[in-house]
Short mmCIF file of C-alpha atoms and ligand atoms in Angstrom, two decimals:
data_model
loop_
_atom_site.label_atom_id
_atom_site.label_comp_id
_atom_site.label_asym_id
_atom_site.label_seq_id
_atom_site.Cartn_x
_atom_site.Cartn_y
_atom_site.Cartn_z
CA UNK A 1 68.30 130.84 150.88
CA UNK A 2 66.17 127.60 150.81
CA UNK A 3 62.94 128.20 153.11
CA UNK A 4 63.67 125.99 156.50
CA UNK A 5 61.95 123.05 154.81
CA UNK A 6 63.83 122.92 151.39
CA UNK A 7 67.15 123.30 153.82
CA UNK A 8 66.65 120.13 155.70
CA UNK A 9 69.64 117.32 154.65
CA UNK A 10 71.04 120.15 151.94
CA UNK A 11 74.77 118.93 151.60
CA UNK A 12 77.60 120.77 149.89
CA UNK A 13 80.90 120.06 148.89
CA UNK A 14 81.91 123.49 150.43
CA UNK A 15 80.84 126.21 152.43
CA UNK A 16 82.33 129.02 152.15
CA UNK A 17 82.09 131.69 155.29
CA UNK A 18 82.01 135.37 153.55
CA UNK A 19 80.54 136.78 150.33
CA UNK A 20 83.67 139.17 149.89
CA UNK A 21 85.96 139.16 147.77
CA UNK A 22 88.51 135.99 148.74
CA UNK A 23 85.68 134.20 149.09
CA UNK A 24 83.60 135.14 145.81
CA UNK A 25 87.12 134.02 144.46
CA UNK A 26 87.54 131.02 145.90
CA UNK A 27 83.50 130.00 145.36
CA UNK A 28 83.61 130.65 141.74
CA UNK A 29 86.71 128.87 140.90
CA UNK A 30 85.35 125.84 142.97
CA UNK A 31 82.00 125.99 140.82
CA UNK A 32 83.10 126.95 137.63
CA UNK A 33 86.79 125.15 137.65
CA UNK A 34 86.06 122.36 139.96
CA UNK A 35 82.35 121.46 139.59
CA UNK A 36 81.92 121.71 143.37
CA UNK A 37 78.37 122.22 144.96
CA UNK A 38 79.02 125.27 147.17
CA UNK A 39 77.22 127.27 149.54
CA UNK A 40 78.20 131.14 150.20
CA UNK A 41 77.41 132.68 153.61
CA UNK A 42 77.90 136.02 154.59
CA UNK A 43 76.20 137.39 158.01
CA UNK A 44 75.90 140.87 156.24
CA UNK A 45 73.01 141.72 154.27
CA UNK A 46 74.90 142.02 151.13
CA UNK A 47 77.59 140.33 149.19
CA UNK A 48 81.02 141.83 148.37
CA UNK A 49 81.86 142.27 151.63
CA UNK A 50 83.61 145.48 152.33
CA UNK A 51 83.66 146.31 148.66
CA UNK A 52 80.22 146.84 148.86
CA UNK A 53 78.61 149.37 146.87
CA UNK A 54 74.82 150.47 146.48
CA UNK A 55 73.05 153.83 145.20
CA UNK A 56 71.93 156.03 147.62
CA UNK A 57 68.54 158.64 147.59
CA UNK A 58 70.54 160.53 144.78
CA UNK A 59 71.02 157.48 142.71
CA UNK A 60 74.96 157.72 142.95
CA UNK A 61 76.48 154.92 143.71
CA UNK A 62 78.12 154.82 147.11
CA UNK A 63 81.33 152.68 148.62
CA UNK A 64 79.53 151.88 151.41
CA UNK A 65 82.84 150.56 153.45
CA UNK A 66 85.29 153.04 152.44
CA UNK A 67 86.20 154.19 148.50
CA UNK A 68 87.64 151.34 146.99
CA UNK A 69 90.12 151.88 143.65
CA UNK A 70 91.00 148.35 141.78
CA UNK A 71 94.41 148.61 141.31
CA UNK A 72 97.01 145.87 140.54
CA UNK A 73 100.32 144.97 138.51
CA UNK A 74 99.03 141.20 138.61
CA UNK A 75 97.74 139.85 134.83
CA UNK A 76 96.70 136.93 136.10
CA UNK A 77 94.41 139.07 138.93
CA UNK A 78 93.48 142.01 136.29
CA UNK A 79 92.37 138.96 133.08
CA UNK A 80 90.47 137.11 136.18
CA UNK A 81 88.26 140.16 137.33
CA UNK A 82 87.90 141.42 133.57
CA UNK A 83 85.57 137.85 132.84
CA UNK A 84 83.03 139.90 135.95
CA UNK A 85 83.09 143.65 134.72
CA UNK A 86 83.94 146.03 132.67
CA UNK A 87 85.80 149.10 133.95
CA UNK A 88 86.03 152.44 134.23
CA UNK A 89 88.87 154.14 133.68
CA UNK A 90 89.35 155.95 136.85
CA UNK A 91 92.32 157.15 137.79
CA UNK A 92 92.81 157.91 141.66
CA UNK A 93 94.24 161.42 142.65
CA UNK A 94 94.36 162.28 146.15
CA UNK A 95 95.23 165.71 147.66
CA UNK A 96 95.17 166.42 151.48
CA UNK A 97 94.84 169.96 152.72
CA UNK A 98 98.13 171.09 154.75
CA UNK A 99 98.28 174.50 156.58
CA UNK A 100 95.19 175.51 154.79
CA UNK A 101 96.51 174.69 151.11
CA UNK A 102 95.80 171.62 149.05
CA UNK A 103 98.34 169.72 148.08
CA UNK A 104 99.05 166.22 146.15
CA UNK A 105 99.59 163.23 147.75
CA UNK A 106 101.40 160.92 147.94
CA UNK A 107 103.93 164.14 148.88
CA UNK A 108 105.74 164.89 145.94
CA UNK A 109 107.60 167.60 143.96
CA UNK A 110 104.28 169.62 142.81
CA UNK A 111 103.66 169.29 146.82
CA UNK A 112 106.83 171.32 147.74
CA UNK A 113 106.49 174.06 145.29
CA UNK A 114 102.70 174.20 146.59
CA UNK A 115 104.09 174.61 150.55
CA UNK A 116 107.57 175.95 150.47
CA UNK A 117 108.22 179.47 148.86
CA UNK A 118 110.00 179.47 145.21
CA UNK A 119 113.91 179.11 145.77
CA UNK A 120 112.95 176.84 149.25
CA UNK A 121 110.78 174.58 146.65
CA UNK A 122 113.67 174.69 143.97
CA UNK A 123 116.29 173.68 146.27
CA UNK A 124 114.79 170.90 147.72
CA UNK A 125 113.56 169.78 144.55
CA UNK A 126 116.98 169.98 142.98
CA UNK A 127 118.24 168.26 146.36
CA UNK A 128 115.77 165.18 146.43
CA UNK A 129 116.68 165.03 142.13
CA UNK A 130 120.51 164.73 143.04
CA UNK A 131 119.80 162.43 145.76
CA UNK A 132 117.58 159.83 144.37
CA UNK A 133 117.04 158.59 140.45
CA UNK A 134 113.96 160.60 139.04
CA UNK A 135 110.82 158.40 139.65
CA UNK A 136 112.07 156.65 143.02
CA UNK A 137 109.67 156.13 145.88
CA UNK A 138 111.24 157.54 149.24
CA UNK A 139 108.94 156.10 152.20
CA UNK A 140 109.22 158.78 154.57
CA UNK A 141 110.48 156.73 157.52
CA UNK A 142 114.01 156.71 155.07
CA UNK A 143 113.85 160.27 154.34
CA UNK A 144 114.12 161.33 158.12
CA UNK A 145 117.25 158.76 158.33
CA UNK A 146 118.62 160.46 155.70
CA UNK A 147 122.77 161.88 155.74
CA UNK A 148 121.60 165.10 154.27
CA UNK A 149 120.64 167.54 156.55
CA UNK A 150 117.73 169.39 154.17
CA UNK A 151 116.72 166.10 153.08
CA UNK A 152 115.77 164.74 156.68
CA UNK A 153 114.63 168.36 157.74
CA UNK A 154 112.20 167.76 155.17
CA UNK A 155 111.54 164.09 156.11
CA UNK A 156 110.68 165.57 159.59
CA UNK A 157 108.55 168.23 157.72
CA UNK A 158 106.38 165.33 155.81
CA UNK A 159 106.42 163.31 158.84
CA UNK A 160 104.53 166.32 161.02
CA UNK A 161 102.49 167.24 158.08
CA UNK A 162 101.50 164.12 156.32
CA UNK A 163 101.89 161.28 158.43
CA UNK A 164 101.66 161.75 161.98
CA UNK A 165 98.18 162.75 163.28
CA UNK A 166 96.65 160.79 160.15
CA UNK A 167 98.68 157.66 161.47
CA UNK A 168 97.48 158.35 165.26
CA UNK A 169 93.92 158.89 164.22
CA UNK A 170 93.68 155.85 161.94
CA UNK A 171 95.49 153.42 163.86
CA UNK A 172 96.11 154.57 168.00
CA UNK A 173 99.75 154.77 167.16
CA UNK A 174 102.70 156.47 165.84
CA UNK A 175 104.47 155.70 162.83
CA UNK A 176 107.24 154.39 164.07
CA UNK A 177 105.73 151.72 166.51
CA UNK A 178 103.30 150.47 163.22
CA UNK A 179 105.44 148.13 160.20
CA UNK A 180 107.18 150.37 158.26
CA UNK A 181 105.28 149.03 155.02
CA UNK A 182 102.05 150.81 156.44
CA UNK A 183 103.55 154.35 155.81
CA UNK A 184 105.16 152.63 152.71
CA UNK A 185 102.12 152.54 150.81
CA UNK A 186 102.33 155.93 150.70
CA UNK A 187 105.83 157.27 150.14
CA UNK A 188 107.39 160.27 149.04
CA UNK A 189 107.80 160.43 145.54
CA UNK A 190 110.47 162.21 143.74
CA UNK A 191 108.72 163.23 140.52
CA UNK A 192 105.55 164.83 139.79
CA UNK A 193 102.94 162.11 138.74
CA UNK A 194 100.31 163.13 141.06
CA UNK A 195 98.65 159.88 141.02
CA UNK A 196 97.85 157.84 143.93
CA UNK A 197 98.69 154.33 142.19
CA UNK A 198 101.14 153.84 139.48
CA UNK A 199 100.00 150.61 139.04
CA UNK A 200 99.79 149.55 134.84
CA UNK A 201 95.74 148.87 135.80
CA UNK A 202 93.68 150.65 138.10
CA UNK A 203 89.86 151.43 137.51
CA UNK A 204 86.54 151.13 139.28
CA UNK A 205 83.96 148.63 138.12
CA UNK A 206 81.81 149.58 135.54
CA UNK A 207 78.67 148.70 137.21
CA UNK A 208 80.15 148.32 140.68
CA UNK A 209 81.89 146.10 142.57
CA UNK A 210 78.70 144.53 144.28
CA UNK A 211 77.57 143.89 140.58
CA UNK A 212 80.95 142.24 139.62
CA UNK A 213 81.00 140.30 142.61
CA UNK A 214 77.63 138.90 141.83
CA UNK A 215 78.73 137.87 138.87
CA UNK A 216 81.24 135.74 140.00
CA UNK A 217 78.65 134.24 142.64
CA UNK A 218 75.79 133.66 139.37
CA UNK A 219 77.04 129.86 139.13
CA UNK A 220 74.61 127.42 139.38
CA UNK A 221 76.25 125.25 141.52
CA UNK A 222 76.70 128.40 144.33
CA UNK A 223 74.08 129.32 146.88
CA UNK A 224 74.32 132.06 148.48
CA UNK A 225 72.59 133.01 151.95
CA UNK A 226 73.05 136.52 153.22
CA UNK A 227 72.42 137.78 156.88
CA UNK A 228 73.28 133.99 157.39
CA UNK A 229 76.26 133.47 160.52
CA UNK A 230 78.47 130.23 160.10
CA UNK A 231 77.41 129.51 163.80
CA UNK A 232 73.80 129.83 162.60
CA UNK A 233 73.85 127.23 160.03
CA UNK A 234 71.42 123.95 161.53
CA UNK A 235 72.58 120.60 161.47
CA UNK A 236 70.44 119.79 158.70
CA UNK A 237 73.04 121.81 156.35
CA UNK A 238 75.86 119.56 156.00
CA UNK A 239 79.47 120.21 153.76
CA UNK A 240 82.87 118.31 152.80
CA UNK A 241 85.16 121.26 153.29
CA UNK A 242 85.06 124.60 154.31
CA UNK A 243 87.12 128.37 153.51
CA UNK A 244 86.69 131.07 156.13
CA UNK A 245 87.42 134.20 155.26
CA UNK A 246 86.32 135.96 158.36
CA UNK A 247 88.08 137.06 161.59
CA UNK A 248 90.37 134.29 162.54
CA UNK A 249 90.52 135.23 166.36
CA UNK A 250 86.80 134.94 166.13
CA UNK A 251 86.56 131.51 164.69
CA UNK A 252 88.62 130.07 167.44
CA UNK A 253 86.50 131.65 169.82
CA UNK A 254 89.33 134.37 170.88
CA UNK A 255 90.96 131.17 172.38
CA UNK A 256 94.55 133.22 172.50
CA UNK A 257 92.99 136.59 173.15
CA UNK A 258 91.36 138.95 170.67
CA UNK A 259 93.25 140.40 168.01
CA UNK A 260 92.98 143.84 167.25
CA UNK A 261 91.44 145.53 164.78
CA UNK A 262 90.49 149.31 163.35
CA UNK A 263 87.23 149.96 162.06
CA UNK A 264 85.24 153.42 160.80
CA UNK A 265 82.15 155.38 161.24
CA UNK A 266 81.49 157.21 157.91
CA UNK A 267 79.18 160.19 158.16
CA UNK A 268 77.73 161.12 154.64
CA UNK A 269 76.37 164.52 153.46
CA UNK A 270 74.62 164.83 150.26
CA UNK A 271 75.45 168.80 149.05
CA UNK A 272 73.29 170.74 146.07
CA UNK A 273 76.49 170.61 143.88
CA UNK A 274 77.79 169.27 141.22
CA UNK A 275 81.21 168.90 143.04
CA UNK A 276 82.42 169.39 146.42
CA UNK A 277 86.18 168.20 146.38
CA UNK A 278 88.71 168.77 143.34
CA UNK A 279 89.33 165.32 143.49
CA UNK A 280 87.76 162.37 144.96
CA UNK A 281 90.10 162.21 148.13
CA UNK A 282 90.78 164.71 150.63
CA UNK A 283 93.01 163.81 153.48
CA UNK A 284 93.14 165.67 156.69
CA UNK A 285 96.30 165.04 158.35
CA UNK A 286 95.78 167.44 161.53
CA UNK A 287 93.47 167.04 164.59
CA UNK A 288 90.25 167.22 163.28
CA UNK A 289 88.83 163.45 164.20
CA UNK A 290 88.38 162.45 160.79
CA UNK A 291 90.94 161.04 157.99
CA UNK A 292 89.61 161.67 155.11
CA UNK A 293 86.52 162.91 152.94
CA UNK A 294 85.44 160.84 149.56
CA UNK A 295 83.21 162.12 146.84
CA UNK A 296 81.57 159.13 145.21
CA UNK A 297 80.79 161.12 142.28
CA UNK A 298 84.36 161.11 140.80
CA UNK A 299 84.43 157.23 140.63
CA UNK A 300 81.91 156.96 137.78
CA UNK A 301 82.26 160.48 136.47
CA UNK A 302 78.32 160.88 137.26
CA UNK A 303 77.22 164.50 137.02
CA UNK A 304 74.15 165.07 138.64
CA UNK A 305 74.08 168.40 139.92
CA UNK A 306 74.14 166.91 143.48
CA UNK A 307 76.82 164.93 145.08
CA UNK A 308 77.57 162.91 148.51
CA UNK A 309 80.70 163.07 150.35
CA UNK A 310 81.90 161.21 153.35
CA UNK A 311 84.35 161.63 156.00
CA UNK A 312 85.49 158.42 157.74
CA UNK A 313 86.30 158.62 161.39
CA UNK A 314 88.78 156.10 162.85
CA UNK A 315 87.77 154.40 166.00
CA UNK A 316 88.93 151.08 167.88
CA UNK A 317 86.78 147.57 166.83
CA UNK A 318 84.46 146.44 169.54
CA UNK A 319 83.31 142.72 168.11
CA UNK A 320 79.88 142.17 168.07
CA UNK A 321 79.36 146.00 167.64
CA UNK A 322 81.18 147.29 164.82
CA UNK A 323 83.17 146.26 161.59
CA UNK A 324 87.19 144.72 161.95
CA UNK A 325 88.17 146.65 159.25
CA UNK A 326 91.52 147.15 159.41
CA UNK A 327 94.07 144.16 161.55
CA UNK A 328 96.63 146.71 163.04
CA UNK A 329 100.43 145.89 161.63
CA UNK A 330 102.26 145.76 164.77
CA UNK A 331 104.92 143.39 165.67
CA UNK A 332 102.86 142.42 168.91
CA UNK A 333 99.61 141.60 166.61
CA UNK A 334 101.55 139.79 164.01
CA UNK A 335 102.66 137.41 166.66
CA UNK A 336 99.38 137.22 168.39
CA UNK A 337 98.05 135.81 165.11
CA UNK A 338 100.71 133.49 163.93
CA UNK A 339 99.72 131.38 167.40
CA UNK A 340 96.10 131.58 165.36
CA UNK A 341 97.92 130.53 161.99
CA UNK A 342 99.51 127.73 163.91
CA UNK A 343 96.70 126.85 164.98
CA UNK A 344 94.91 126.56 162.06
CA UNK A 345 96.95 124.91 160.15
CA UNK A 346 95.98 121.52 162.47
CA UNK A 347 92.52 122.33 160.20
CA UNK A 348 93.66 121.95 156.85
CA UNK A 349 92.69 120.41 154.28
CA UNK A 350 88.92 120.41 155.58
CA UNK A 351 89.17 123.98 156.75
CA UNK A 352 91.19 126.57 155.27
CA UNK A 353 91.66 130.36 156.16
CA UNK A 354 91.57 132.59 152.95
CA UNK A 355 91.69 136.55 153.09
CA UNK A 356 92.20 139.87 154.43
CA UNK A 357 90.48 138.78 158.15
CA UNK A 358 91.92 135.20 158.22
CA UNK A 359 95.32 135.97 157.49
CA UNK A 360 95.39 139.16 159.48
CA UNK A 361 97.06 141.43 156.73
CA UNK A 362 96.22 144.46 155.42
CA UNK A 363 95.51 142.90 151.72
CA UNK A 364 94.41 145.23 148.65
CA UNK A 365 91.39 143.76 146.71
CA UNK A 366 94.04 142.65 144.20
CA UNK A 367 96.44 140.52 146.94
CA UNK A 368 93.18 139.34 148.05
CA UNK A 369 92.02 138.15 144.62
CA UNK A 370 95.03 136.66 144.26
CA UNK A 371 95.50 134.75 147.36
CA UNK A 372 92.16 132.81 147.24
CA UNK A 373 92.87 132.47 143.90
CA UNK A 374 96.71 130.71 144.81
CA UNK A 375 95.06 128.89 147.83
CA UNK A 376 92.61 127.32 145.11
CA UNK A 377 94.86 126.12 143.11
CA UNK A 378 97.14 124.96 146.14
CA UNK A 379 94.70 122.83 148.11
CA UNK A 380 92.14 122.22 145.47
CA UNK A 381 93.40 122.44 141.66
CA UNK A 382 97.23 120.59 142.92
CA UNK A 383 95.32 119.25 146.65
CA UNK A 384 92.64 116.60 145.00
CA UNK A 385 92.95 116.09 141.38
CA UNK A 386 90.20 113.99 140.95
CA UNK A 387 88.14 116.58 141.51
CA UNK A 388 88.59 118.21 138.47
CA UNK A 389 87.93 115.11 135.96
CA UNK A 390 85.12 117.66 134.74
CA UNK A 391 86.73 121.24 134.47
CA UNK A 392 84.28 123.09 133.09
CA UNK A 393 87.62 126.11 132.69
P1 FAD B 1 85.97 141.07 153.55
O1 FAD B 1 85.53 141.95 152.45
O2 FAD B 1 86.10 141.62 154.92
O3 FAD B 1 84.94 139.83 153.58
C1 FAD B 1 84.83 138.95 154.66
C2 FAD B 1 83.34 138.67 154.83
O4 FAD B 1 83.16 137.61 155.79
C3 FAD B 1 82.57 139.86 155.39
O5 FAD B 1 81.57 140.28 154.46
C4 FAD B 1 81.96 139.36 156.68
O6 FAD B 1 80.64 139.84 156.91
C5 FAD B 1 81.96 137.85 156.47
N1 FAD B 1 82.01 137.06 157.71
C6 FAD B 1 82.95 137.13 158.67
N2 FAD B 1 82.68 136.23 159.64
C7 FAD B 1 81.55 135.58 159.27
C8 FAD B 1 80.77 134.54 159.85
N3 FAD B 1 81.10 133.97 161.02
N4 FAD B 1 79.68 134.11 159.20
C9 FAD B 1 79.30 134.68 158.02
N5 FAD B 1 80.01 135.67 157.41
C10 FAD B 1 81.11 136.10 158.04
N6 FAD B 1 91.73 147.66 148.52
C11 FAD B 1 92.13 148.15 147.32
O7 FAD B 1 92.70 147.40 146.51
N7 FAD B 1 91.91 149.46 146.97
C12 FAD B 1 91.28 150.33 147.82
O8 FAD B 1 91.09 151.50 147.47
C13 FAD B 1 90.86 149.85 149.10
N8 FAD B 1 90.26 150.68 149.97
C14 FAD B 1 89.86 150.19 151.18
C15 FAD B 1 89.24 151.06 152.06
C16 FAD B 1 88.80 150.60 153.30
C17 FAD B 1 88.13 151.55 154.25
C18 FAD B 1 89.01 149.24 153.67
C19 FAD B 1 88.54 148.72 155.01
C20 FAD B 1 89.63 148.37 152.79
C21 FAD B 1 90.07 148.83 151.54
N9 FAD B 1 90.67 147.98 150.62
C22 FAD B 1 91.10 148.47 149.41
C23 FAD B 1 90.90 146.55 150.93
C24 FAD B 1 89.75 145.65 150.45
O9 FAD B 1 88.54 146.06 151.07
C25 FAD B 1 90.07 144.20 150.82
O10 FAD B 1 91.28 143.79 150.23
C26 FAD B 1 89.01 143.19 150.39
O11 FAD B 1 87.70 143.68 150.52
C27 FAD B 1 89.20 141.92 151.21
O12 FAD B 1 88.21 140.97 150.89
P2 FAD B 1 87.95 139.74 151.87
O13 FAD B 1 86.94 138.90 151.20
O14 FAD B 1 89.23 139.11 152.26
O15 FAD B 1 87.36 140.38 153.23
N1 UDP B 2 98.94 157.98 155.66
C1 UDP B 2 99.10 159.16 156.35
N2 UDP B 2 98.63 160.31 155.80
C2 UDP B 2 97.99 160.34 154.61
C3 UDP B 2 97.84 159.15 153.90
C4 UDP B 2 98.31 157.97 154.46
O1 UDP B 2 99.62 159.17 157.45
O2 UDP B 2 97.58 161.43 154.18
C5 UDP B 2 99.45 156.74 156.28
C6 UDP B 2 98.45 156.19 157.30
O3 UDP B 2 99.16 155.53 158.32
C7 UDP B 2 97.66 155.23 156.46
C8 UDP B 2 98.76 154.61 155.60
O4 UDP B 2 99.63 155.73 155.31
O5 UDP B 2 96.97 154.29 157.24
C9 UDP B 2 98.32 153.95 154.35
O6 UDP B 2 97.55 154.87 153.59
P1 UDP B 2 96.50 154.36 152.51
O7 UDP B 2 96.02 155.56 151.77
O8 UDP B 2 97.10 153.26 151.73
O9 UDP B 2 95.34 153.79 153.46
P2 UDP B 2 94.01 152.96 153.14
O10 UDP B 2 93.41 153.52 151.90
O11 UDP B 2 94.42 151.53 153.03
O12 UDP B 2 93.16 153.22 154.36
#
């Protein structure tokens, strides 16, 4: 960031409110594709936003906001990202422990014959197979709805076991009263790939996301200004058009009440091991107050004879205090923000609303990619034409 006197009368085509990924997206295109003169702010310390990653006292490199897989069926999202990074091919595998025994997830047939004795395992096995074509994805709100009498005893069984305390402890609610895609994401599966994304391209950046995302902000015509807030900005810096990807309750100054959001403490522990966990995920779906337990090590494949795990615990976003991770996928939330989307749409073209926090969904990094990349082209690339009389590509 220019020192206070350099600032004074800076104008930019754009500003662009958050250094994470929608608006890294939307920053480089406008630079690279559109020759724009834009300035990044994010009131973090840190680009990438919540894809963050830095080494910690080990030298591992840490997802400091929750582990973070790149996974996506999207060409258009994977060729984008692959002019930033080169990957690693890690493949996710997640396994929570269930009455003391670890077990794949999402729930599958190697999870029965882990928890159910043999002819129990081989009859519900044979049951689900008869059922449902080999491969298909059950989400386990279906399974309990199911005619079949074993096959919703065992819906109820992966309910209990799997999805309910998880569900309460991540989100201060049942499955039932959240969408039904939340519990989607993770559905049965009736076949025994024990990965956690099927998706034809998954990996973690080779060098890290906060490397890749730098990458994409390395234009000359970007600034970027960390630990800067929009509402901090002086008059003296001046733009054309802005994208917020932040909190869209916020921006409006909660004007039709505060939406909610989840958000996470994560408590790390560095062990004298090589490995901790089996795999890099463990979920805990019982009572104990945390979700989940990550070790960082399994991302990169780093062996270093120590390791860091941490276990993320759930809590309810207090703004001002602690990170809106997570908009909650209820009906009443959804319509609490479409007043905000109204709204905002009075804004456009000047300002537009781009991302996981200013649309209010629960976006991957890929939909997230994808949509700043579709609300460039929209309001920018098809929006003003004459903007682009010197692509640069
Ligand atoms: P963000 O990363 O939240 O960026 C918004 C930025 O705006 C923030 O950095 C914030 O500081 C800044 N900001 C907000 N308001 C202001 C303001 N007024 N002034 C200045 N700056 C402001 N996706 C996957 O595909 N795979 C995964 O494995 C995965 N795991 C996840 C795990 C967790 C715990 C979480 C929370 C998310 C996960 N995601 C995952 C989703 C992924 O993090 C998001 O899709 C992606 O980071 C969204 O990027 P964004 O730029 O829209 O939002
Ligand atoms: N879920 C669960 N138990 C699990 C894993 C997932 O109940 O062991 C539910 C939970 O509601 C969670 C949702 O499925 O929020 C989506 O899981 P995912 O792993 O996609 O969550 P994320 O990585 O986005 O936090």
């Amino acid at each position: 960031m220019p020192s206070e006197d350099d600032e004074s009368a800076m104008h930019y085509d754009w500003l662009v409110v958050g250094a994470g990924l929608s608006g890294a997206t939307f920053a480089e295109r406008l630079a690279a594709d559109a020759n724009q003169r834009v300035l990044v702010v994010d009131r973090r310390p840190h680009v990438a936003g919540n894809v963050f990653d830095s080494p910690d006292h080990t030298g591992l490199l840490i997802h400091r906001y929750g582990p973070h897989i790149f996974h996506t069926r999207s060409e258009q999202v994977w060729a984008y990202l692959n002019r930033f990074t080169k990957w690693h091919p890690y493949v996710h595998r997640v396994q929570a422990e269930i009455n003391n025994t670890m077990v794949p997830l999402p729930f599958n047939l190697n999870s029965i014959e882990r928890l159910f004795d043999t002819n129990e395992a081989a009859r519900l096995c044979a049951t689900l197979l008869r059922e449902f074509p080999e491969g298909t994805k059950v989400p386990v709100l279906r399974l309990l709805e199911h005619s079949d009498r074993a096959l919703a005893d065992l819906g109820e069984f992966v309910y209990q076991n799997v999805f309910l305390h998880y569900t309460v402890k991540q989100w201060g609610y049942r499955p039932e009263e959240l969408d039904r895609s939340v519990t989607g994401r993770v559905p049965v599966l009736v076949g025994r790939d024990n990965r956690y994304f099927q998706d034809p391209h998954q990996g973690t950046p080779l060098h890290g996301y906060t490397a890749m995302v730098q990458r994409m902000l390395e234009h000359p015509s970007i600034t970027v200004a960390t630990e800067t807030d929009q509402s901090a900005l002086g008059s003296n810096v001046t733009w054309d058009r802005c994208v917020f990807t932040g909190p869209i309750d916020e921006y409006f100054g909660m004007e039709y009440g505060a939406l909610p959001y989840r958000s996470l403490r994560f408590e790390h522990r560095t062990l004298q091991v090589d490995r901790a966990q089996p795999v890099a995920q463990v979920n805990y779906p019982d009572q104990r107050p945390y979700t989940r337990s990550v070790e960082h090590a399994h991302f990169s494949d780093a062996h270093l004879g120590v390791t860091t795990v941490t276990r993320e615990f759930p809590m309810a976003h207090i703004p001002g205090e602690t990170e809106p991770y997570y908009p909650v996928p209820t009906e009443e939330s959804h319509q609490a923000y479409r007043r905000y989307a109204e709204h905002a749409q009075k804004f456009a073209p000047d300002t537009l609303f781009v991302g996981r926090l200013a649309h209010y969904r629960y976006y991957d990094m890929d939909q997230a990619v994808n949509h700043a990349l579709h609300a460039y082209q929209r309001h920018v690339r098809d929006g003003a034409p004459q903007l682009l009389s010197t692509v640069t590509g």
